mmCIF file of C-alpha atoms in Angstrom:
data_model
loop_
_atom_site.group_PDB
_atom_site.id
_atom_site.type_symbol
_atom_site.label_atom_id
_atom_site.label_comp_id
_atom_site.label_asym_id
_atom_site.label_seq_id
_atom_site.Cartn_x
_atom_site.Cartn_y
_atom_site.Cartn_z
ATOM 1 C CA MET K 235 -2.679 -60.754 18.743
ATOM 2 C CA ASN K 236 -1.238 -60.889 15.554
ATOM 3 C CA ILE K 237 -2.557 -58.971 12.365
ATOM 4 C CA GLY K 238 -1.867 -60.803 9.713
ATOM 5 C CA ARG K 239 -3.898 -60.291 5.424
ATOM 6 C CA LYS K 240 -7.025 -61.394 6.776
ATOM 7 C CA GLU K 241 -6.896 -60.262 9.998
ATOM 8 C CA LEU K 242 -5.889 -56.517 8.327
ATOM 9 C CA GLU K 243 -9.260 -57.116 5.694
ATOM 10 C CA SER K 244 -11.301 -57.850 9.060
ATOM 11 C CA LEU K 245 -9.844 -54.870 10.350
ATOM 12 C CA SER K 246 -10.359 -52.278 8.182
ATOM 13 C CA ILE K 247 -14.531 -54.021 7.537
ATOM 14 C CA GLY K 248 -14.936 -53.965 11.603
ATOM 15 C CA ALA K 249 -13.339 -50.184 11.865
ATOM 16 C CA GLU K 250 -16.010 -48.858 9.573
ATOM 17 C CA ILE K 251 -18.744 -50.347 11.154
ATOM 18 C CA ILE K 252 -17.741 -48.486 14.694
ATOM 19 C CA GLY K 253 -17.135 -45.897 12.441
ATOM 20 C CA SER K 254 -20.797 -45.075 12.482
ATOM 21 C CA GLY K 255 -20.554 -43.506 9.167
ATOM 22 C CA GLY K 256 -17.642 -41.096 9.822
ATOM 23 C CA GLY K 257 -14.018 -41.656 10.143
ATOM 24 C CA GLY K 258 -13.355 -42.645 6.801
ATOM 25 C CA ASN K 259 -12.417 -44.515 3.945
ATOM 26 C CA THR K 260 -9.447 -47.188 5.375
ATOM 27 C CA TYR K 261 -8.618 -48.597 1.787
ATOM 28 C CA PRO K 262 -5.077 -45.643 1.046
ATOM 29 C CA LEU K 263 -3.788 -47.088 4.408
ATOM 30 C CA LYS K 264 -4.906 -51.089 3.837
ATOM 31 C CA SER K 265 -2.991 -50.365 0.619
ATOM 32 C CA VAL K 266 -0.677 -49.568 2.885
ATOM 33 C CA LEU K 267 -0.488 -51.709 5.648
ATOM 34 C CA ARG K 268 -0.703 -54.444 2.811
ATOM 35 C CA PHE K 269 2.687 -53.311 0.994
ATOM 36 C CA TYR K 270 4.468 -53.481 5.123
ATOM 37 C CA LEU K 271 3.148 -57.107 5.694
ATOM 38 C CA GLU K 272 4.468 -58.281 2.142
ATOM 39 C CA ARG K 273 7.841 -57.371 3.637
ATOM 40 C CA ASN K 274 7.166 -58.898 6.996
ATOM 41 C CA ARG K 275 6.806 -56.155 8.097
ATOM 42 C CA LEU K 276 4.679 -56.258 11.632
ATOM 43 C CA PRO K 277 3.071 -54.396 14.511
ATOM 44 C CA ASN K 278 3.781 -55.156 17.415
ATOM 45 C CA PHE K 279 1.435 -55.697 20.515
ATOM 46 C CA VAL K 280 1.832 -55.770 23.819
ATOM 47 C CA ASP K 281 -0.507 -56.549 26.450
ATOM 48 C CA LEU K 282 -1.559 -54.069 28.466
ATOM 49 C CA GLU K 283 -1.177 -56.071 31.644
ATOM 50 C CA ASP K 284 2.555 -56.338 31.412
ATOM 51 C CA ILE K 285 3.238 -52.648 30.583
ATOM 52 C CA PRO K 286 4.871 -50.546 33.756
ATOM 53 C CA ASP K 287 2.789 -48.598 35.031
ATOM 54 C CA SER K 288 4.956 -45.882 35.142
ATOM 55 C CA SER K 289 5.821 -46.004 31.611
ATOM 56 C CA LEU K 290 5.363 -43.519 29.236
ATOM 57 C CA VAL K 291 1.701 -44.293 27.066
ATOM 58 C CA VAL K 292 1.089 -41.401 24.005
ATOM 59 C CA GLY K 293 -2.227 -41.499 21.981
ATOM 60 C CA VAL K 294 -2.459 -41.471 18.231
ATOM 61 C CA ALA K 295 -4.342 -40.180 15.491
ATOM 62 C CA HIS K 296 -4.803 -38.748 12.222
ATOM 63 C CA LEU K 297 -7.017 -35.497 12.247
ATOM 64 C CA GLY K 298 -8.387 -33.479 9.325
ATOM 65 C CA ALA K 299 -10.165 -34.532 6.847
ATOM 66 C CA PRO K 300 -9.988 -38.235 6.053
ATOM 67 C CA MET K 301 -9.591 -37.561 1.549
ATOM 68 C CA ILE K 302 -6.209 -36.207 2.313
ATOM 69 C CA ILE K 303 -5.416 -39.618 3.288
ATOM 70 C CA GLU K 304 -7.247 -41.035 0.151
ATOM 71 C CA GLU K 305 -5.081 -37.573 -1.760
ATOM 72 C CA LYS K 306 -1.315 -38.687 -0.485
ATOM 73 C CA LEU K 307 0.149 -42.141 1.782
ATOM 74 C CA PRO K 308 0.768 -41.772 4.992
ATOM 75 C CA GLN K 309 4.897 -41.716 4.469
ATOM 76 C CA GLY K 310 6.484 -43.602 7.554
ATOM 77 C CA ASN K 311 8.978 -41.740 8.389
ATOM 78 C CA ASN K 312 6.447 -38.292 8.604
ATOM 79 C CA LEU K 313 3.978 -39.954 10.093
ATOM 80 C CA ILE K 314 5.528 -40.295 13.467
ATOM 81 C CA LEU K 315 7.256 -36.941 13.641
ATOM 82 C CA SER K 316 5.167 -36.232 15.877
ATOM 83 C CA ILE K 317 5.609 -39.318 18.254
ATOM 84 C CA LYS K 318 9.274 -38.406 18.498
ATOM 85 C CA ALA K 319 8.437 -34.528 19.249
ATOM 86 C CA LEU K 320 6.605 -35.653 22.072
ATOM 87 C CA GLU K 321 9.574 -37.919 23.487
ATOM 88 C CA SER K 322 11.767 -34.909 23.543
ATOM 89 C CA PHE K 323 9.341 -32.412 24.677
ATOM 90 C CA ILE K 324 8.917 -35.120 27.645
ATOM 91 C CA GLY K 325 12.145 -36.574 27.630
ATOM 92 C CA GLU K 326 10.958 -40.118 27.701
ATOM 93 C CA LYS K 327 10.713 -42.291 25.921
ATOM 94 C CA THR K 328 7.534 -44.020 24.691
ATOM 95 C CA SER K 329 7.160 -47.533 26.272
ATOM 96 C CA ALA K 330 3.347 -48.016 23.577
ATOM 97 C CA ILE K 331 1.428 -45.866 21.496
ATOM 98 C CA ILE K 332 -2.559 -46.796 21.508
ATOM 99 C CA PRO K 333 -5.363 -45.616 19.500
ATOM 100 C CA ILE K 334 -7.088 -42.345 20.474
ATOM 101 C CA GLU K 335 -9.551 -43.615 18.015
ATOM 102 C CA GLY K 336 -10.258 -47.300 16.857
ATOM 103 C CA ALA K 337 -12.059 -46.608 14.391
ATOM 104 C CA GLY K 338 -12.891 -45.854 10.501
ATOM 105 C CA VAL K 339 -8.827 -45.004 8.671
ATOM 106 C CA ASN K 340 -7.462 -44.072 13.016
ATOM 107 C CA ALA K 341 -7.601 -48.204 13.695
ATOM 108 C CA LEU K 342 -5.294 -48.136 10.997
ATOM 109 C CA VAL K 343 -2.649 -45.493 12.242
ATOM 110 C CA PRO K 344 -1.150 -46.299 15.207
ATOM 111 C CA LEU K 345 -0.121 -50.028 12.845
ATOM 112 C CA ILE K 346 1.190 -47.822 10.601
ATOM 113 C CA ALA K 347 3.567 -45.721 13.500
ATOM 114 C CA ALA K 348 4.194 -49.136 15.542
ATOM 115 C CA ILE K 349 5.922 -50.211 12.358
ATOM 116 C CA ASN K 350 8.207 -47.185 12.178
ATOM 117 C CA SER K 351 8.583 -46.551 15.163
ATOM 118 C CA ASN K 352 9.035 -50.225 16.387
ATOM 119 C CA THR K 353 6.880 -49.233 19.365
ATOM 120 C CA PRO K 354 4.555 -51.286 20.530
ATOM 121 C CA ILE K 355 0.585 -50.638 20.322
ATOM 122 C CA ILE K 356 -2.068 -51.622 22.685
ATOM 123 C CA ASP K 357 -5.634 -53.127 21.694
ATOM 124 C CA GLY K 358 -7.533 -51.016 22.490
ATOM 125 C CA ASP K 359 -8.177 -47.115 22.313
ATOM 126 C CA GLY K 360 -10.322 -44.345 24.624
ATOM 127 C CA THR K 361 -13.689 -43.939 22.362
ATOM 128 C CA GLY K 362 -14.831 -47.592 20.909
ATOM 129 C CA ARG K 363 -16.796 -45.897 18.090
ATOM 130 C CA ALA K 364 -16.123 -42.591 15.769
ATOM 131 C CA PHE K 365 -16.529 -39.635 17.602
ATOM 132 C CA PRO K 366 -15.482 -35.625 15.238
ATOM 133 C CA GLU K 367 -13.592 -34.207 18.221
ATOM 134 C CA LEU K 368 -10.310 -34.858 19.921
ATOM 135 C CA SER K 369 -11.053 -33.910 23.564
ATOM 136 C CA MET K 370 -14.191 -36.459 23.367
ATOM 137 C CA THR K 371 -12.131 -39.925 25.115
ATOM 138 C CA SER K 372 -12.982 -42.445 27.372
ATOM 139 C CA PHE K 373 -8.893 -40.510 28.774
ATOM 140 C CA SER K 374 -10.504 -36.456 29.026
ATOM 141 C CA ILE K 375 -14.071 -38.548 30.462
ATOM 142 C CA ASN K 376 -11.562 -39.548 33.838
ATOM 143 C CA GLY K 377 -9.382 -35.789 33.163
ATOM 144 C CA ILE K 378 -6.859 -36.753 31.148
ATOM 145 C CA SER K 379 -4.883 -34.049 29.275
ATOM 146 C CA GLY K 380 -4.586 -34.316 25.386
ATOM 147 C CA ALA K 381 -1.845 -31.529 26.186
ATOM 148 C CA PRO K 382 0.846 -31.847 26.133
ATOM 149 C CA LEU K 383 0.222 -32.892 22.203
ATOM 150 C CA SER K 384 2.627 -32.828 19.297
ATOM 151 C CA ILE K 385 1.387 -32.449 15.629
ATOM 152 C CA SER K 386 2.712 -33.310 12.369
ATOM 153 C CA ASP K 387 2.655 -33.080 8.351
ATOM 154 C CA ASP K 388 4.524 -34.965 5.461
ATOM 155 C CA PHE K 389 6.471 -32.077 4.760
ATOM 156 C CA GLY K 390 8.702 -32.282 7.839
ATOM 157 C CA ASN K 391 6.607 -29.342 10.631
ATOM 158 C CA VAL K 392 5.505 -30.058 13.698
ATOM 159 C CA VAL K 393 4.084 -28.641 16.296
ATOM 160 C CA VAL K 394 4.438 -28.613 19.882
ATOM 161 C CA VAL K 395 1.967 -27.638 22.001
ATOM 162 C CA GLU K 396 2.726 -27.362 26.466
ATOM 163 C CA GLU K 397 -0.738 -26.869 27.842
ATOM 164 C CA LEU K 398 -4.339 -26.248 26.629
ATOM 165 C CA GLN K 399 -8.462 -26.001 27.951
ATOM 166 C CA GLU K 400 -9.325 -28.960 27.289
ATOM 167 C CA SER K 401 -12.661 -26.911 25.535
ATOM 168 C CA LEU K 402 -9.686 -25.383 22.711
ATOM 169 C CA THR K 403 -8.257 -28.798 22.054
ATOM 170 C CA ASP K 404 -9.853 -29.713 18.583
ATOM 171 C CA GLU K 405 -10.142 -26.050 17.359
ATOM 172 C CA LEU K 406 -6.633 -26.253 18.087
ATOM 173 C CA VAL K 407 -5.303 -28.552 16.305
ATOM 174 C CA ARG K 408 -7.472 -28.472 13.639
ATOM 175 C CA GLY K 409 -6.219 -25.249 12.941
ATOM 176 C CA ILE K 410 -3.105 -26.396 13.055
ATOM 177 C CA ALA K 411 -4.148 -29.080 9.989
ATOM 178 C CA LEU K 412 -5.681 -26.996 8.384
ATOM 179 C CA ILE K 413 -2.286 -25.028 7.847
ATOM 180 C CA PHE K 414 -0.840 -27.716 6.951
ATOM 181 C CA GLY K 415 -2.864 -28.660 3.926
ATOM 182 C CA GLY K 416 -6.771 -29.999 5.652
ATOM 183 C CA GLY K 417 -4.728 -33.129 7.851
ATOM 184 C CA ALA K 418 -1.979 -33.495 10.608
ATOM 185 C CA TRP K 419 -0.933 -36.643 12.329
ATOM 186 C CA VAL K 420 -1.454 -35.822 15.700
ATOM 187 C CA THR K 421 0.460 -37.228 19.472
ATOM 188 C CA ALA K 422 -1.503 -36.434 22.037
ATOM 189 C CA TYR K 423 -2.844 -38.241 26.002
ATOM 190 C CA PRO K 424 0.286 -39.125 27.651
ATOM 191 C CA MET K 425 -0.423 -41.552 30.452
ATOM 192 C CA THR K 426 1.141 -43.929 32.794
ATOM 193 C CA GLY K 427 0.687 -47.236 32.012
ATOM 194 C CA GLN K 428 -0.794 -47.000 35.320
ATOM 195 C CA GLU K 429 -3.591 -44.290 34.060
ATOM 196 C CA VAL K 430 -3.507 -46.610 30.605
ATOM 197 C CA LYS K 431 -5.438 -49.447 32.124
ATOM 198 C CA LYS K 432 -7.442 -47.635 34.482
ATOM 199 C CA PHE K 433 -8.946 -45.480 31.439
ATOM 200 C CA CYS K 434 -9.344 -47.003 27.593
ATOM 201 C CA ILE K 435 -11.800 -49.256 26.170
ATOM 202 C CA ARG K 436 -9.957 -52.898 25.907
ATOM 203 C CA LYS K 437 -9.477 -54.713 23.172
ATOM 204 C CA THR K 438 -11.182 -52.220 20.431
ATOM 205 C CA LEU K 439 -8.943 -53.439 16.938
ATOM 206 C CA SER K 440 -9.531 -57.334 18.091
ATOM 207 C CA ARG K 441 -13.573 -56.475 18.598
ATOM 208 C CA ASN K 442 -13.297 -54.785 14.832
ATOM 209 C CA ILE K 443 -11.341 -57.886 13.275
ATOM 210 C CA GLU K 444 -14.419 -60.123 15.252
ATOM 211 C CA ILE K 445 -17.339 -57.581 14.089
ATOM 212 C CA GLY K 446 -15.228 -57.878 10.534
ATOM 213 C CA ASN K 447 -14.508 -61.992 10.384
ATOM 214 C CA VAL K 448 -18.389 -62.501 10.566
ATOM 215 C CA LEU K 449 -19.476 -59.913 7.642
ATOM 216 C CA SER K 450 -17.249 -61.445 5.452
ATOM 217 C CA ALA K 451 -18.133 -64.848 5.569
ATOM 218 C CA ARG K 452 -19.758 -66.526 2.926
ATOM 219 C CA SER K 453 -23.532 -66.936 4.245
ATOM 220 C CA SER K 454 -26.771 -64.859 3.549
ATOM 221 C CA PRO K 455 -26.513 -60.986 4.919
ATOM 222 C CA LEU K 456 -29.443 -61.743 6.936
ATOM 223 C CA ASP K 457 -27.701 -64.378 8.809
ATOM 224 C CA LYS K 458 -24.639 -62.487 8.794
ATOM 225 C CA ILE K 459 -26.902 -59.752 11.267
ATOM 226 C CA ARG K 460 -28.369 -62.424 13.175
ATOM 227 C CA GLU K 461 -24.901 -63.120 14.284
ATOM 228 C CA LEU K 462 -24.068 -59.461 15.277
ATOM 229 C CA GLN K 463 -26.853 -60.134 17.349
ATOM 230 C CA GLU K 464 -25.894 -62.547 19.190
ATOM 231 C CA ARG K 465 -22.603 -61.519 19.741
ATOM 232 C CA PHE K 466 -22.188 -58.109 19.534
ATOM 233 C CA GLY K 467 -25.794 -56.784 21.211
ATOM 234 C CA ALA K 468 -26.757 -55.562 17.587
ATOM 235 C CA LYS K 469 -30.556 -54.334 16.582
ATOM 236 C CA LEU K 470 -31.838 -54.357 13.069
ATOM 237 C CA ILE K 471 -34.464 -51.258 13.391
ATOM 238 C CA GLY K 472 -35.323 -51.619 9.700
ATOM 239 C CA GLU K 473 -34.546 -52.197 5.890
ATOM 240 C CA GLY K 474 -35.477 -49.581 3.176
ATOM 241 C CA PHE K 475 -34.416 -47.607 0.488
ATOM 242 C CA VAL K 476 -33.361 -43.495 1.456
ATOM 243 C CA LYS K 477 -35.525 -41.215 -0.363
ATOM 244 C CA GLU K 478 -34.865 -37.840 0.442
ATOM 245 C CA ILE K 479 -31.078 -35.968 2.372
ATOM 246 C CA PHE K 480 -30.542 -32.802 3.144
ATOM 247 C CA ARG K 481 -26.629 -31.503 3.418
ATOM 248 C CA TYR K 482 -25.093 -28.957 5.003
ATOM 249 C CA ARG K 483 -22.085 -27.469 6.263
ATOM 250 C CA GLU K 484 -22.351 -25.673 9.778
ATOM 251 C CA GLY K 485 -19.079 -25.246 11.920
ATOM 252 C CA LYS K 486 -16.714 -27.633 11.618
ATOM 253 C CA PHE K 487 -19.045 -29.743 10.481
ATOM 254 C CA SER K 488 -20.572 -31.497 8.159
ATOM 255 C CA LYS K 489 -24.116 -32.159 8.828
ATOM 256 C CA GLY K 490 -27.752 -33.497 7.261
ATOM 257 C CA ASP K 491 -30.461 -35.431 7.789
ATOM 258 C CA LEU K 492 -31.729 -38.829 5.695
ATOM 259 C CA TYR K 493 -34.910 -39.582 5.640
ATOM 260 C CA ILE K 494 -35.292 -43.795 4.974
ATOM 261 C CA GLU K 495 -38.486 -45.509 3.646
ATOM 262 C CA CYS K 496 -38.864 -49.360 5.052
ATOM 263 C CA TYR K 497 -39.756 -51.599 3.783
ATOM 264 C CA ASP K 498 -42.355 -51.745 6.528
ATOM 265 C CA ASN K 499 -43.783 -48.549 5.302
ATOM 266 C CA ARG K 500 -42.161 -47.299 8.496
ATOM 267 C CA PHE K 501 -39.973 -43.851 7.776
ATOM 268 C CA LEU K 502 -37.246 -43.532 9.842
ATOM 269 C CA LYS K 503 -35.144 -40.075 9.822
ATOM 270 C CA ILE K 504 -31.090 -40.396 11.019
ATOM 271 C CA SER K 505 -29.282 -37.312 11.434
ATOM 272 C CA TYR K 506 -25.442 -36.987 11.175
ATOM 273 C CA GLN K 507 -22.719 -34.823 12.768
ATOM 274 C CA ASN K 508 -19.651 -36.236 10.183
ATOM 275 C CA GLU K 509 -21.455 -39.707 12.269
ATOM 276 C CA TYR K 510 -24.691 -41.210 12.634
ATOM 277 C CA ILE K 511 -25.582 -39.833 15.927
ATOM 278 C CA LEU K 512 -30.206 -40.259 15.562
ATOM 279 C CA ILE K 513 -33.013 -42.284 14.555
ATOM 280 C CA THR K 514 -36.389 -40.835 15.120
ATOM 281 C CA GLU K 515 -39.280 -42.383 13.856
ATOM 282 C CA GLN K 516 -42.512 -39.713 14.275
ATOM 283 C CA GLU K 517 -40.537 -37.278 15.939
ATOM 284 C CA LYS K 518 -40.113 -40.796 18.563
ATOM 285 C CA VAL K 519 -35.831 -41.579 19.581
ATOM 286 C CA ILE K 520 -35.211 -44.453 18.636
ATOM 287 C CA ALA K 521 -30.720 -44.743 18.823
ATOM 288 C CA GLY K 522 -28.892 -42.055 19.706
ATOM 289 C CA ILE K 523 -25.309 -41.451 20.123
ATOM 290 C CA PRO K 524 -23.154 -42.747 21.621
ATOM 291 C CA THR K 525 -24.640 -45.650 20.704
ATOM 292 C CA ILE K 526 -22.981 -47.530 17.162
ATOM 293 C CA ILE K 527 -25.447 -46.155 14.276
ATOM 294 C CA SER K 528 -24.472 -47.838 10.963
ATOM 295 C CA LEU K 529 -25.986 -47.723 7.965
ATOM 296 C CA LEU K 530 -25.052 -51.266 5.633
ATOM 297 C CA ASN K 531 -25.617 -51.921 2.178
ATOM 298 C CA ASN K 532 -28.424 -54.515 1.969
ATOM 299 C CA LYS K 533 -27.192 -57.168 -0.152
ATOM 300 C CA THR K 534 -23.090 -56.372 0.060
ATOM 301 C CA LEU K 535 -23.287 -55.286 3.667
ATOM 302 C CA GLN K 536 -19.932 -52.324 2.576
ATOM 303 C CA PRO K 537 -20.994 -50.151 6.235
ATOM 304 C CA ILE K 538 -22.441 -46.386 4.007
ATOM 305 C CA ARG K 539 -20.446 -43.532 5.494
ATOM 306 C CA THR K 540 -22.994 -40.212 5.498
ATOM 307 C CA ASP K 541 -20.311 -38.792 2.991
ATOM 308 C CA GLU K 542 -21.183 -41.678 0.454
ATOM 309 C CA ILE K 543 -25.123 -42.196 1.131
ATOM 310 C CA SER K 544 -26.975 -41.386 -1.767
ATOM 311 C CA VAL K 545 -30.522 -41.177 -3.038
ATOM 312 C CA ASP K 546 -32.794 -44.595 -3.768
ATOM 313 C CA ASP K 547 -29.346 -46.151 -1.827
ATOM 314 C CA GLU K 548 -30.732 -49.678 0.078
ATOM 315 C CA VAL K 549 -29.779 -50.540 3.388
ATOM 316 C CA PHE K 550 -29.753 -52.050 6.178
ATOM 317 C CA ILE K 551 -30.416 -49.974 9.169
ATOM 318 C CA ILE K 552 -28.274 -51.558 12.632
ATOM 319 C CA THR K 553 -27.751 -49.946 15.962
ATOM 320 C CA MET K 554 -24.194 -51.794 18.266
ATOM 321 C CA PRO K 555 -24.644 -50.848 21.854
ATOM 322 C CA ALA K 556 -21.621 -48.175 22.935
ATOM 323 C CA PRO K 557 -18.900 -49.298 25.169
ATOM 324 C CA VAL K 558 -19.454 -48.855 28.784
ATOM 325 C CA GLU K 559 -17.132 -46.262 28.881
ATOM 326 C CA LEU K 560 -18.971 -44.202 27.671
ATOM 327 C CA THR K 561 -22.164 -44.474 29.090
ATOM 328 C CA SER K 562 -22.150 -42.910 32.690
ATOM 329 C CA GLN K 563 -23.869 -39.758 33.689
ATOM 330 C CA LYS K 564 -20.600 -38.380 33.063
ATOM 331 C CA ALA K 565 -19.847 -39.355 30.221
ATOM 332 C CA LEU K 566 -22.988 -39.059 28.098
ATOM 333 C CA LYS K 567 -22.249 -34.604 29.414
ATOM 334 C CA ARG K 568 -19.051 -34.958 27.393
ATOM 335 C CA VAL K 569 -20.004 -37.500 23.732
ATOM 336 C CA GLY K 570 -24.155 -37.678 24.431
ATOM 337 C CA PRO K 571 -26.901 -36.432 22.138
ATOM 338 C CA LYS K 572 -26.814 -33.309 24.405
ATOM 339 C CA ALA K 573 -23.412 -32.567 23.328
ATOM 340 C CA PHE K 574 -24.566 -32.073 19.522
ATOM 341 C CA GLY K 575 -27.764 -29.638 20.248
ATOM 342 C CA TYR K 576 -30.354 -31.975 20.516
ATOM 343 C CA ASP K 577 -31.942 -31.865 23.649
ATOM 344 C CA ILE K 578 -33.504 -35.662 24.661
#
């Protein structure tokens, strides 16, 4: 797998689609990566099967408010501080890095980390979409601990956490990120090569590129949606305009409900908690997390995030199947609707 300018554009589009309304704006990090590509600094991808079973693989991500990245672009050396800190603590050099979440900005963060640390990157991740909590991964579902983990900021501050109760992982890391100014770089889920082969969601980044290629093609919006249906199992739930939005904050989540009046006279309610969580029609559930729910501008097919959707926006509502790794009963307890307070 190679990343050039065209692939980067497509990767960014696909990452926002599987971001399911969350994951942040990819444009700032895309600009950083363009800078590297123009100077022939490219990420080195490694085939999963070429990683020795006993080698060390770590997950990387940005955690905190995505707008922090928009306000201050990451510096490569600061970004890899958390990788080096975890390597130092474990006493072993990292053989490869893997995105913890291959959606939104976190599909691009590992590319910058790979370039600056000269560490190969795996085409896969632990989520196959965006989730609001660090512990919502295929790794944790299968018993891989997030700790030891390390957290760094853009000023050289680093925290290493040796052990951590899983239920506290997200709270602790977000708390440190808040102290660090609202966002932090995280290296977590140290695994063996054997474990990552067994528990990761494969080909997430290349799938993002394929989705982005479809949406950037020179064809009509409906033709593009038909191709998403044929190639990725997407469903067109409806087309209409946003009639009302109710937004509120509850705990660590930005929550809300959108009411969409469809052009075929149906009314849909879409609930979100950072990401789009649930689609209902007259109290009947149409789709729910971990299914990927995306709202697209009905002319440009640009994904519209939960933090930027507005009344009167005209949208297509589409869904895409969740990775199979997230559909078992064990996984749904962690990432299904009930984990977000919806008793369905």
